[in-house]
Every structure is written in structure tokens, then in C-alpha cells.
mmCIF file of C-alpha atoms in Angstrom:
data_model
loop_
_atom_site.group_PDB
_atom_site.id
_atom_site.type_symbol
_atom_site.label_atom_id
_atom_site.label_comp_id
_atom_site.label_asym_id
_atom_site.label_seq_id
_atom_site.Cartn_x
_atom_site.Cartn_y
_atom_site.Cartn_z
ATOM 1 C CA UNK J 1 48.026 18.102 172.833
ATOM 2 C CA UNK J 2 44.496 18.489 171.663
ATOM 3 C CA UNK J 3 43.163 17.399 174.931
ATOM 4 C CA UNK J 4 40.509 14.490 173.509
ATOM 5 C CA UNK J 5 39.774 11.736 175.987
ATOM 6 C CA UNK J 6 38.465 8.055 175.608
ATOM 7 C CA UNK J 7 34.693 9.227 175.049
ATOM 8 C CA UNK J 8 35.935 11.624 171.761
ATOM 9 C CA UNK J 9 37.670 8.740 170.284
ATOM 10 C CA UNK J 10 35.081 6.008 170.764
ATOM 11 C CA UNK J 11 32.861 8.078 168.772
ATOM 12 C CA UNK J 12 34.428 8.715 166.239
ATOM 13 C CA UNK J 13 35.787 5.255 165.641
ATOM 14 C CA UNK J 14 32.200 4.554 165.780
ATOM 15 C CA UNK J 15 31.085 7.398 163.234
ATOM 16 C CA UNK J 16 34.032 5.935 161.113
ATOM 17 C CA UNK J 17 32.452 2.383 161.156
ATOM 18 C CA UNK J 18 29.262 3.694 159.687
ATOM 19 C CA UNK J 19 30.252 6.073 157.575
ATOM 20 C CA UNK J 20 33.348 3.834 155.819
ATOM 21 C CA UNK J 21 32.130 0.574 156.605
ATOM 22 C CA UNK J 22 34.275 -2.580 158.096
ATOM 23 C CA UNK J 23 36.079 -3.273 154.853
ATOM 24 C CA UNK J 24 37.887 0.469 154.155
ATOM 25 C CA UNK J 25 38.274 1.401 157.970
ATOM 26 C CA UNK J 26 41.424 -0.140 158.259
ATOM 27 C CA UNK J 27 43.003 1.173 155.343
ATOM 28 C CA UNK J 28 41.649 4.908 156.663
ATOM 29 C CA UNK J 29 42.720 3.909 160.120
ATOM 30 C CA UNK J 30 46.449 3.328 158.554
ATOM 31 C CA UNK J 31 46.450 6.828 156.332
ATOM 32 C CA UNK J 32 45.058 8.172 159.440
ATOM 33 C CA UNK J 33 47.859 7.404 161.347
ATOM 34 C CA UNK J 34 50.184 7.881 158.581
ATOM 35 C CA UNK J 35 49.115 11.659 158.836
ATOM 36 C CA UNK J 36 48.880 11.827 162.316
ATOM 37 C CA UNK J 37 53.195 10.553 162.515
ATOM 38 C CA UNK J 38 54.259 12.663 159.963
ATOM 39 C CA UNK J 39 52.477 15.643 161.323
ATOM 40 C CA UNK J 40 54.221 14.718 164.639
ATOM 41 C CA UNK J 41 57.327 14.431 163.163
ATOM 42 C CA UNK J 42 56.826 17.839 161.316
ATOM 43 C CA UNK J 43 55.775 19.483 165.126
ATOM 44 C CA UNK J 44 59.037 18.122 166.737
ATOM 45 C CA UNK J 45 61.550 19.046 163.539
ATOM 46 C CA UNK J 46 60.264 22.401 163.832
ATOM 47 C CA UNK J 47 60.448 22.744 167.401
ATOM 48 C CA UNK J 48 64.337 21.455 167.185
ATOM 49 C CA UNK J 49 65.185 23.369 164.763
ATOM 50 C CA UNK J 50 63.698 26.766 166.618
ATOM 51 C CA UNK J 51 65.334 26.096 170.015
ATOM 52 C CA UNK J 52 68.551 25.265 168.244
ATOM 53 C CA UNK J 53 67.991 28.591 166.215
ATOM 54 C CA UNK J 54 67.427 30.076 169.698
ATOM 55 C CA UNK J 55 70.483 28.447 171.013
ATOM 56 C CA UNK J 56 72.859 29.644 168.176
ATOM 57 C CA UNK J 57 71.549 33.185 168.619
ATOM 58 C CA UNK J 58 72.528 33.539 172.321
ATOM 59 C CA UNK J 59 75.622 32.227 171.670
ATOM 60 C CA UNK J 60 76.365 34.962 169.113
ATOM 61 C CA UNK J 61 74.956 37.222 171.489
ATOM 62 C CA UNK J 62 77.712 36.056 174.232
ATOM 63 C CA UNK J 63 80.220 35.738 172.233
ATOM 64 C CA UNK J 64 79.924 39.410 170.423
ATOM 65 C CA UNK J 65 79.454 40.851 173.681
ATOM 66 C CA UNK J 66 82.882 38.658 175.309
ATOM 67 C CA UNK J 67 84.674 39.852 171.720
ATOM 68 C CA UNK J 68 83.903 43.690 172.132
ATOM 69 C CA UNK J 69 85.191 43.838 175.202
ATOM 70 C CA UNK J 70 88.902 42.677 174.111
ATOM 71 C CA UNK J 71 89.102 44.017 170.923
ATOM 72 C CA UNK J 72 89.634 47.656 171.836
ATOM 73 C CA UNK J 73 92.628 46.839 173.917
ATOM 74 C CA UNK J 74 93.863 44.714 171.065
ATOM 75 C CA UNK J 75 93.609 47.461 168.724
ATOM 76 C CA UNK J 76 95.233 50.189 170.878
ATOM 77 C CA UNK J 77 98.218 47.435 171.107
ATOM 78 C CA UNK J 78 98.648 46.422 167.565
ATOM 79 C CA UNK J 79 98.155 50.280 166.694
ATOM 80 C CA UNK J 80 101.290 51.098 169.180
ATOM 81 C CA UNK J 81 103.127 48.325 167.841
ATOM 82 C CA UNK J 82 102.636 49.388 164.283
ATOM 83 C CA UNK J 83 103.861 53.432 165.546
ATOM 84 C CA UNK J 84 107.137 51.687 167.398
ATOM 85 C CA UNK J 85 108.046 49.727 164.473
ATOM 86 C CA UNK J 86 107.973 53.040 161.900
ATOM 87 C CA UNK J 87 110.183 54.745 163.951
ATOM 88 C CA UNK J 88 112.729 51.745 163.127
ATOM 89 C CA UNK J 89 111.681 51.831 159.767
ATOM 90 C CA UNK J 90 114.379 53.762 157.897
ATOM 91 C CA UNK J 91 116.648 51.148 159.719
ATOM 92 C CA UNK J 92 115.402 48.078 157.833
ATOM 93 C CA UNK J 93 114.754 50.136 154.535
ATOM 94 C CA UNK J 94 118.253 51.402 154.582
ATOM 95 C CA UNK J 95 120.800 49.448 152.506
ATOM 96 C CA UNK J 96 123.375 50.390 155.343
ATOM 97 C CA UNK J 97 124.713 48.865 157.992
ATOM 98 C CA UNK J 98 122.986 49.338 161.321
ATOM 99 C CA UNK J 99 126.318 50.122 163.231
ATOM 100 C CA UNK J 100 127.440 52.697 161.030
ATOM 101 C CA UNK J 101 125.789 56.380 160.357
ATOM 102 C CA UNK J 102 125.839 57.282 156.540
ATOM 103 C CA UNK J 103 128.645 59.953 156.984
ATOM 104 C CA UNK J 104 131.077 56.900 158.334
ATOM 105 C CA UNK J 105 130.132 54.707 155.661
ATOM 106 C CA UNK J 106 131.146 56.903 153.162
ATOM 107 C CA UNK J 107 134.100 58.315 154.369
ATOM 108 C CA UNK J 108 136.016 55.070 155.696
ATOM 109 C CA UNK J 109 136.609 52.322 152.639
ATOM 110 C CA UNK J 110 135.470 48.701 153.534
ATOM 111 C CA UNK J 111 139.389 46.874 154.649
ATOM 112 C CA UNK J 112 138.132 43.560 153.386
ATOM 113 C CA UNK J 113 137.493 44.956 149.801
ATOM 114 C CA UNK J 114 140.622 46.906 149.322
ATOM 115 C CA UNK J 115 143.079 43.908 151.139
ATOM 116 C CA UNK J 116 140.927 41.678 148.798
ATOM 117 C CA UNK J 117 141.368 43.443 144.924
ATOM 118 C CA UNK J 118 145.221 44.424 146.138
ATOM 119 C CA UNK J 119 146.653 42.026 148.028
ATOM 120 C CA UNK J 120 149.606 40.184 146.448
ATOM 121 C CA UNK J 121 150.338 36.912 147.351
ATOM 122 C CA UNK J 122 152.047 35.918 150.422
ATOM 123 C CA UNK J 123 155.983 34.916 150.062
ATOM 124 C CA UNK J 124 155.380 32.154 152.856
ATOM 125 C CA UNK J 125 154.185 29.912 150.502
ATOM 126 C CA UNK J 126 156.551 28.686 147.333
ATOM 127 C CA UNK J 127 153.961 29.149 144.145
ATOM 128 C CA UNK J 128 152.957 25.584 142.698
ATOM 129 C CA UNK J 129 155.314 25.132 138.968
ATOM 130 C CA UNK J 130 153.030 24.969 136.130
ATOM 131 C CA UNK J 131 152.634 21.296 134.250
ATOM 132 C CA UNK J 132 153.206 23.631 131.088
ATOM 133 C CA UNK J 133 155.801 25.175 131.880
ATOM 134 C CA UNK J 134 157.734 21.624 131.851
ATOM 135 C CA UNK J 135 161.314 21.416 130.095
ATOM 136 C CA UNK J 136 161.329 19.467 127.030
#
């Protein structure tokens, strides 16, 4: 990374020795390489984080461009699909049958209603007596 070779370090571990003396070099030799790991550590987070950054961005990229190329079809299909179904929609507004124009409907009575509210009741059948109507 920095490029220092065998000679560099030797001197200054010995420049160390002189300068801190043999009883604090170790504990400087520790904070030393405390720094030297966490600054490591620091150098390789950042360089994750920017190729993943770099990662996420061309897949954007791809996946705009794949999504622009689809979505004017899907448009011009949902937009006809949308015109087709308004010119059914007075057909699903209308409180009408389907089968029947409005001129039929109003001119022909509905035969279940009227056999409905006038039948009379069928001879076939004897009616039921009453319990109250009972001779006492």
C-alpha cells in the first residue's frame, strides 16, 4: 500500500527504541497497531460500500432501461382496454336488463309479477281447515 520495505521499518523501530525507551514501546507498538487495524478496516468498509453503491447503480441503470422499453406497449394496451370497456359502459350503468332495449322494457309488463300479485289459488289442491274454525 505505502510501498515501505524491511530497511524503513527497522529504522523506525529503532528511532522508536530511543526516542520511547524499552518500557513504553510496547504499549505504542499496541496503539500503533490499534490505529493501523482500524484504519484498515475503515479503507475496506469504504471500498465495500462504494462498489456496492456502484453495483446498485447499474442495476437501476438496467433495469430503467429493460422497464422503458415495455411500458409504452403496456400503456397503449391498458389505454385501449380502458376505450373498449366505455363503450360497454351504459350497459353496466343501466338498471336494465341487457337482453332487452328500453322501449321493450317498458312496453311489455314483467309475467312473473303480474301471475304473482293476481294469481288465485289453484283448485288442485283442497285448502288446509283452520284449527279455529273447529265446531264446538
Amino acid at each position: 500500500m505505502f510501498d515501505i520495505g524491511f530497511l524503513e521499518l527497522l529504522i523506525c523501530g529503532v528511532i522508536a527504541l530511543l526516542v520511547l525507551g524499552p518500557e513504553r514501546l510496547p504499549t505504542a507498538a499496541r496503539a500503533a497497531g490499534r490505529w493501523v487495524g482500524g484504519a484498515r478496516r475503515m479503507v475496506t468498509q469504504f471500498t465495500s460500500e462504494l462498489d456496492r453503491q456502484l453495483k446498485a447503480e447499474e442495476l437501476r441503470k438496467e433495469l430503467s432501461e429493460a422497464g422503458d422499453v415495455g411500458l409504452d406497449d403496456v400503456k397503449k394496451t391498458v389505454r385501449g382496454a380502458l376505450d373498449e370497456a366505455k363503450k360497454y359502459e351504459h350497459m353496466i350503468l343501466s338498471d336494465k336488463p341487457a337482453g332487452k332495449s328500453a322501449s321493450e322494457h317498458n312496453s311489455e309488463p314483467d309475467q312473473h309479477q303480474k301471475s304473482d300479485s293476481t294469481a288465485a289459488p289453484s283448485d288442485d289442491k283442497p285448502a288446509a281447515p283452520n284449527p279455529s274454525d273447529k265446531p264446538s
